[in-house]
Amino acid sequence: MSASKDIESTRDAGPRDTRQRILTAAVELFRRRGYTGTGMKQIAEAAGAPFGSIYHFFPGGKAQLGEEVVRTSGVVYLDLVAGLMTPYEDRVAATADVFIAAADTLRELDFADPCPIATVAMEVANTNEQLRQATSEVFGNWIEEIAAYYAAGGIPEPAARETASSVIALLEGAFMLGRAARSTEPVLAASRAAAAIVRAAAAGE
Amino acid sequence: MSASKDIESTRDAGPRDTRQRILTAAVELFRRRGYTGTGMKQIAEAAGAPFGSIYHFFPGGKAQLGEEVVRTSGVVYLDLVAGLMTPYEDRVAATADVFIAAADTLRELDFADPCPIATVAMEVANTNEQLRQATSEVFGNWIEEIAAYYAAGGIPEPAARETASSVIALLEGAFMLGRAARSTEPVLAASRAAAAIVRAAAAGE
DNA sequence: GTCTATATCTTGATAGAC
DNA sequence: GTCTATCAAGATATAGAC
């Protein structure tokens, strides 16, 4: 029996970072089923963790878990998008290519939301001030980072920030339409529109 | 007591269309709290209707109610946006002004979603095929209608549809950012970006 | 058709054995 | 720190009196 137990504990793997597995499972579930639509028991099961472990690692309960999901995803995505864009000299081409890559991601995820915080942001905007603030800060960080990239490319400062905001809005909205239609078309169309936005801003209107 | 009852039934008003009040209450709650975040009891209470009436008028339960909310809102909004745009000769100005009006609406709603189906669309895209299809059809109708408006303004057909899709995506995404930040800024910035998108399409790229 | 009471299930969360 | 049992409250849905 002790041999069987050893095999079990080896097969069930992840002996170390149960906390990380819970966080990862929550990210995956939130982007498919949303925040209110995901249960704590589902998260525990998907993480292969006992139910009680969630409250051991996240004593603040679902709200704390939700906030950590939003904030950690925010950092991961900031690095990801920044990594995709910065190598480019041409800001217009960089922006368009990010949308094309996003279309591939959308399909690979079988039309789950490529943005891990969007569905949550919509759900909590009027219902949970703590989470609303977290999503707002994450969106704000994204906008700042991309605005700096556009500014470095020669777009003057008030316009750079507005352009960044609109490009992110366009991407999020295109994800929404693409998920509803189960099609990458809206994201590919948005790629050309995003190029037009950046091009206009670079031309000083 | 019968006099009192008469007063009651007069004050509680809506003696006729309980069904319509339920539908209206559901629209209001869904756009603030989402689909999974709204309970049937809350809807009944907000509608001033007895709980059982929901299942009398919507025997298909929450899914049927959700679908009717999506479809009826879709028609209402199609008429609304079309009514805002069609008087204009200049497609670029018309588009920009719709966004400015939308920013006002966002604030008037205290940052509830001006689009009554967006939050629901995000929640159900991977979890409820019936509702997902309803949201997809509504978005599709909007895109068609606006595409026809752009096409009538001189934008050739494949581009007109892509432009309409991107303008709607931009609007939805701007609502998302604006709600999260509790600010109309993202929608106002998107107004200028939307103008750039339509202008580029009208210029044949 | 209106309205109440209830059945059944699931939720987030806690207690406590191990 | 792992895991189970359980709680109270909420959900959707139904039955049935009026």
CSV table of N, CA and C in Angstrom, one decimal, chain B residues 60-130:
chain,number,residue,atom,x,y,z
B,60,GLY,N,-39.0,28.2,-21.0
B,60,GLY,CA,-37.7,27.7,-21.2
B,60,GLY,C,-36.6,28.1,-20.2
B,61,GLY,N,-37.1,28.8,-19.2
B,61,GLY,CA,-36.2,29.2,-18.1
B,61,GLY,C,-35.2,30.3,-18.4
B,62,LYS,N,-34.1,30.3,-17.7
B,62,LYS,CA,-33.1,31.3,-17.9
B,62,LYS,C,-32.5,31.4,-19.3
B,63,ALA,N,-32.3,30.3,-19.9
B,63,ALA,CA,-31.7,30.3,-21.2
B,63,ALA,C,-32.7,31.0,-22.2
B,64,GLN,N,-34.0,30.7,-22.1
B,64,GLN,CA,-34.9,31.4,-23.0
B,64,GLN,C,-35.0,32.9,-22.8
B,65,LEU,N,-35.0,33.2,-21.5
B,65,LEU,CA,-35.0,34.6,-21.1
B,65,LEU,C,-33.8,35.3,-21.7
B,66,GLY,N,-32.7,34.7,-21.5
B,66,GLY,CA,-31.4,35.3,-22.0
B,66,GLY,C,-31.4,35.5,-23.5
B,67,GLU,N,-31.9,34.5,-24.2
B,67,GLU,CA,-31.9,34.6,-25.6
B,67,GLU,C,-32.9,35.7,-26.1
B,68,GLU,N,-34.0,35.8,-25.4
B,68,GLU,CA,-34.9,36.9,-25.8
B,68,GLU,C,-34.3,38.3,-25.5
B,69,VAL,N,-33.6,38.4,-24.4
B,69,VAL,CA,-33.0,39.6,-24.1
B,69,VAL,C,-32.0,40.0,-25.2
B,70,VAL,N,-31.2,39.0,-25.6
B,70,VAL,CA,-30.2,39.3,-26.6
B,70,VAL,C,-30.8,39.7,-27.9
B,71,ARG,N,-31.8,39.0,-28.3
B,71,ARG,CA,-32.4,39.2,-29.6
B,71,ARG,C,-33.2,40.5,-29.7
B,72,THR,N,-34.0,40.8,-28.6
B,72,THR,CA,-34.8,42.0,-28.6
B,72,THR,C,-33.9,43.2,-28.5
B,73,SER,N,-32.8,43.1,-27.6
B,73,SER,CA,-31.9,44.2,-27.5
B,73,SER,C,-31.2,44.4,-28.9
B,74,GLY,N,-30.9,43.4,-29.6
B,74,GLY,CA,-30.3,43.5,-30.8
B,74,GLY,C,-31.1,44.3,-31.8
B,75,VAL,N,-32.4,44.1,-31.9
B,75,VAL,CA,-33.2,44.9,-32.8
B,75,VAL,C,-33.3,46.4,-32.3
B,76,VAL,N,-33.5,46.6,-31.0
B,76,VAL,CA,-33.6,47.9,-30.5
B,76,VAL,C,-32.3,48.7,-30.8
B,77,TYR,N,-31.2,48.1,-30.6
B,77,TYR,CA,-29.9,48.8,-30.9
B,77,TYR,C,-29.6,49.0,-32.3
B,78,LEU,N,-30.0,48.1,-33.1
B,78,LEU,CA,-29.8,48.2,-34.6
B,78,LEU,C,-30.6,49.5,-35.0
B,79,ASP,N,-31.8,49.6,-34.6
B,79,ASP,CA,-32.6,50.8,-34.9
B,79,ASP,C,-32.0,52.1,-34.4
B,80,LEU,N,-31.5,52.0,-33.2
B,80,LEU,CA,-30.9,53.2,-32.5
B,80,LEU,C,-29.7,53.7,-33.3
B,81,VAL,N,-28.8,52.8,-33.5
B,81,VAL,CA,-27.5,53.2,-34.2
B,81,VAL,C,-27.8,53.6,-35.6
B,82,ALA,N,-28.7,52.9,-36.3
B,82,ALA,CA,-29.0,53.2,-37.7
B,82,ALA,C,-29.6,54.6,-37.7
B,83,GLY,N,-30.5,54.9,-36.7
B,83,GLY,CA,-31.1,56.2,-36.6
B,83,GLY,C,-30.2,57.3,-36.4
B,84,LEU,N,-29.1,57.0,-35.7
B,84,LEU,CA,-28.1,58.0,-35.4
B,84,LEU,C,-27.2,58.3,-36.6
B,85,MET,N,-27.0,57.3,-37.4
B,85,MET,CA,-26.0,57.4,-38.5
B,85,MET,C,-26.6,57.9,-39.8
B,86,THR,N,-27.8,57.4,-40.2
B,86,THR,CA,-28.3,57.6,-41.5
B,86,THR,C,-28.5,59.0,-41.9
B,87,PRO,N,-28.9,59.9,-41.0
B,87,PRO,CA,-29.1,61.3,-41.4
B,87,PRO,C,-27.8,62.0,-42.0
B,88,TYR,N,-26.7,61.5,-41.6
B,88,TYR,CA,-25.4,62.1,-42.1
B,88,TYR,C,-25.1,61.8,-43.5
B,89,GLU,N,-24.6,62.7,-44.2
B,89,GLU,CA,-24.0,62.5,-45.5
B,89,GLU,C,-22.6,62.0,-45.4
B,90,ASP,N,-21.8,62.6,-44.5
B,90,ASP,CA,-20.4,62.3,-44.3
B,90,ASP,C,-20.3,61.1,-43.3
B,91,ARG,N,-19.8,60.0,-43.9
B,91,ARG,CA,-19.7,58.8,-43.1
B,91,ARG,C,-18.7,58.9,-41.9
B,92,VAL,N,-17.6,59.7,-42.2
B,92,VAL,CA,-16.6,59.8,-41.2
B,92,VAL,C,-17.1,60.6,-40.0
B,93,ALA,N,-17.8,61.7,-40.2
B,93,ALA,CA,-18.4,62.5,-39.2
B,93,ALA,C,-19.5,61.7,-38.4
B,94,ALA,N,-20.3,61.0,-39.2
B,94,ALA,CA,-21.3,60.2,-38.6
B,94,ALA,C,-20.8,59.2,-37.6
B,95,THR,N,-19.7,58.5,-38.0
B,95,THR,CA,-19.1,57.5,-37.1
B,95,THR,C,-18.5,58.1,-35.9
B,96,ALA,N,-17.8,59.2,-36.1
B,96,ALA,CA,-17.2,59.9,-34.9
B,96,ALA,C,-18.3,60.3,-33.9
B,97,ASP,N,-19.4,60.8,-34.4
B,97,ASP,CA,-20.4,61.4,-33.6
B,97,ASP,C,-21.1,60.3,-32.8
B,98,VAL,N,-21.3,59.1,-33.4
B,98,VAL,CA,-21.9,58.0,-32.7
B,98,VAL,C,-21.0,57.6,-31.4
B,99,PHE,N,-19.7,57.7,-31.6
B,99,PHE,CA,-18.9,57.4,-30.4
B,99,PHE,C,-19.0,58.5,-29.3
B,100,ILE,N,-19.1,59.7,-29.8
B,100,ILE,CA,-19.3,60.8,-28.8
B,100,ILE,C,-20.6,60.6,-28.0
B,101,ALA,N,-21.7,60.3,-28.8
B,101,ALA,CA,-22.9,60.0,-28.1
B,101,ALA,C,-22.8,58.8,-27.2
B,102,ALA,N,-22.1,57.8,-27.6
B,102,ALA,CA,-21.9,56.6,-26.8
B,102,ALA,C,-21.2,57.0,-25.5
B,103,ALA,N,-20.3,57.9,-25.5
B,103,ALA,CA,-19.6,58.3,-24.3
B,103,ALA,C,-20.5,58.9,-23.3
B,104,ASP,N,-21.5,59.7,-23.8
B,104,ASP,CA,-22.5,60.3,-22.9
B,104,ASP,C,-23.3,59.2,-22.3
B,105,THR,N,-23.7,58.3,-23.1
B,105,THR,CA,-24.6,57.2,-22.6
B,105,THR,C,-23.9,56.4,-21.6
B,106,LEU,N,-22.6,56.1,-21.8
B,106,LEU,CA,-21.8,55.4,-20.8
B,106,LEU,C,-21.8,56.0,-19.5
B,107,ARG,N,-21.7,57.3,-19.5
B,107,ARG,CA,-21.7,58.1,-18.2
B,107,ARG,C,-23.1,58.1,-17.6
B,108,GLU,N,-24.1,58.3,-18.4
B,108,GLU,CA,-25.5,58.3,-17.9
B,108,GLU,C,-25.8,57.0,-17.3
B,109,LEU,N,-25.3,55.9,-17.8
B,109,LEU,CA,-25.6,54.6,-17.2
B,109,LEU,C,-24.7,54.3,-16.0
B,110,ASP,N,-23.9,55.2,-15.6
B,110,ASP,CA,-23.0,55.0,-14.5
B,110,ASP,C,-22.1,53.9,-14.8
B,111,PHE,N,-21.7,53.8,-16.0
B,111,PHE,CA,-20.7,52.8,-16.5
B,111,PHE,C,-21.2,51.4,-16.5
B,112,ALA,N,-22.5,51.2,-16.5
B,112,ALA,CA,-23.0,49.9,-16.9
B,112,ALA,C,-22.7,49.8,-18.4
B,113,ASP,N,-22.8,48.6,-19.0
B,113,ASP,CA,-22.5,48.5,-20.4
B,113,ASP,C,-23.5,49.1,-21.3
B,114,PRO,N,-23.2,50.1,-22.1
B,114,PRO,CA,-24.2,50.7,-23.0
B,114,PRO,C,-24.6,49.6,-24.0
B,115,CYS,N,-23.8,48.6,-24.3
B,115,CYS,CA,-24.2,47.5,-25.1
B,115,CYS,C,-24.8,46.4,-24.3
B,116,PRO,N,-26.1,46.1,-24.4
B,116,PRO,CA,-26.7,45.2,-23.5
B,116,PRO,C,-26.4,43.8,-23.7
B,117,ILE,N,-25.6,43.4,-24.8
B,117,ILE,CA,-25.3,42.0,-25.0
B,117,ILE,C,-23.9,41.7,-24.8
B,118,ALA,N,-23.0,42.7,-24.7
B,118,ALA,CA,-21.6,42.4,-24.7
B,118,ALA,C,-21.1,41.5,-23.5
B,119,THR,N,-21.5,41.9,-22.3
B,119,THR,CA,-21.1,41.0,-21.2
B,119,THR,C,-21.6,39.6,-21.3
B,120,VAL,N,-22.9,39.5,-21.7
B,120,VAL,CA,-23.4,38.2,-21.9
B,120,VAL,C,-22.7,37.4,-23.0
B,121,ALA,N,-22.3,38.1,-24.1
B,121,ALA,CA,-21.6,37.5,-25.2
B,121,ALA,C,-20.3,36.9,-24.7
B,122,MET,N,-19.6,37.6,-23.9
B,122,MET,CA,-18.3,37.1,-23.4
B,122,MET,C,-18.5,35.9,-22.5
B,123,GLU,N,-19.5,36.0,-21.7
B,123,GLU,CA,-19.7,34.9,-20.7
B,123,GLU,C,-20.1,33.6,-21.4
B,124,VAL,N,-21.0,33.7,-22.4
B,124,VAL,CA,-21.5,32.4,-23.0
B,124,VAL,C,-20.8,31.9,-24.2
B,125,ALA,N,-19.8,32.6,-24.7
B,125,ALA,CA,-19.1,32.2,-25.9
B,125,ALA,C,-18.6,30.7,-25.9
B,126,ASN,N,-18.2,30.3,-24.7
B,126,ASN,CA,-17.7,28.9,-24.7
B,126,ASN,C,-18.5,28.0,-23.8
B,127,THR,N,-19.7,28.5,-23.4
B,127,THR,CA,-20.4,27.7,-22.4
B,127,THR,C,-21.8,27.4,-22.7
B,128,ASN,N,-22.4,28.2,-23.7
B,128,ASN,CA,-23.8,28.0,-24.0
B,128,ASN,C,-24.0,28.2,-25.5
B,129,GLU,N,-24.1,27.2,-26.2
B,129,GLU,CA,-24.1,27.3,-27.7
B,129,GLU,C,-25.4,28.0,-28.2
B,130,GLN,N,-26.5,27.8,-27.5
B,130,GLN,CA,-27.7,28.5,-27.9
B,130,GLN,C,-27.6,30.0,-27.8
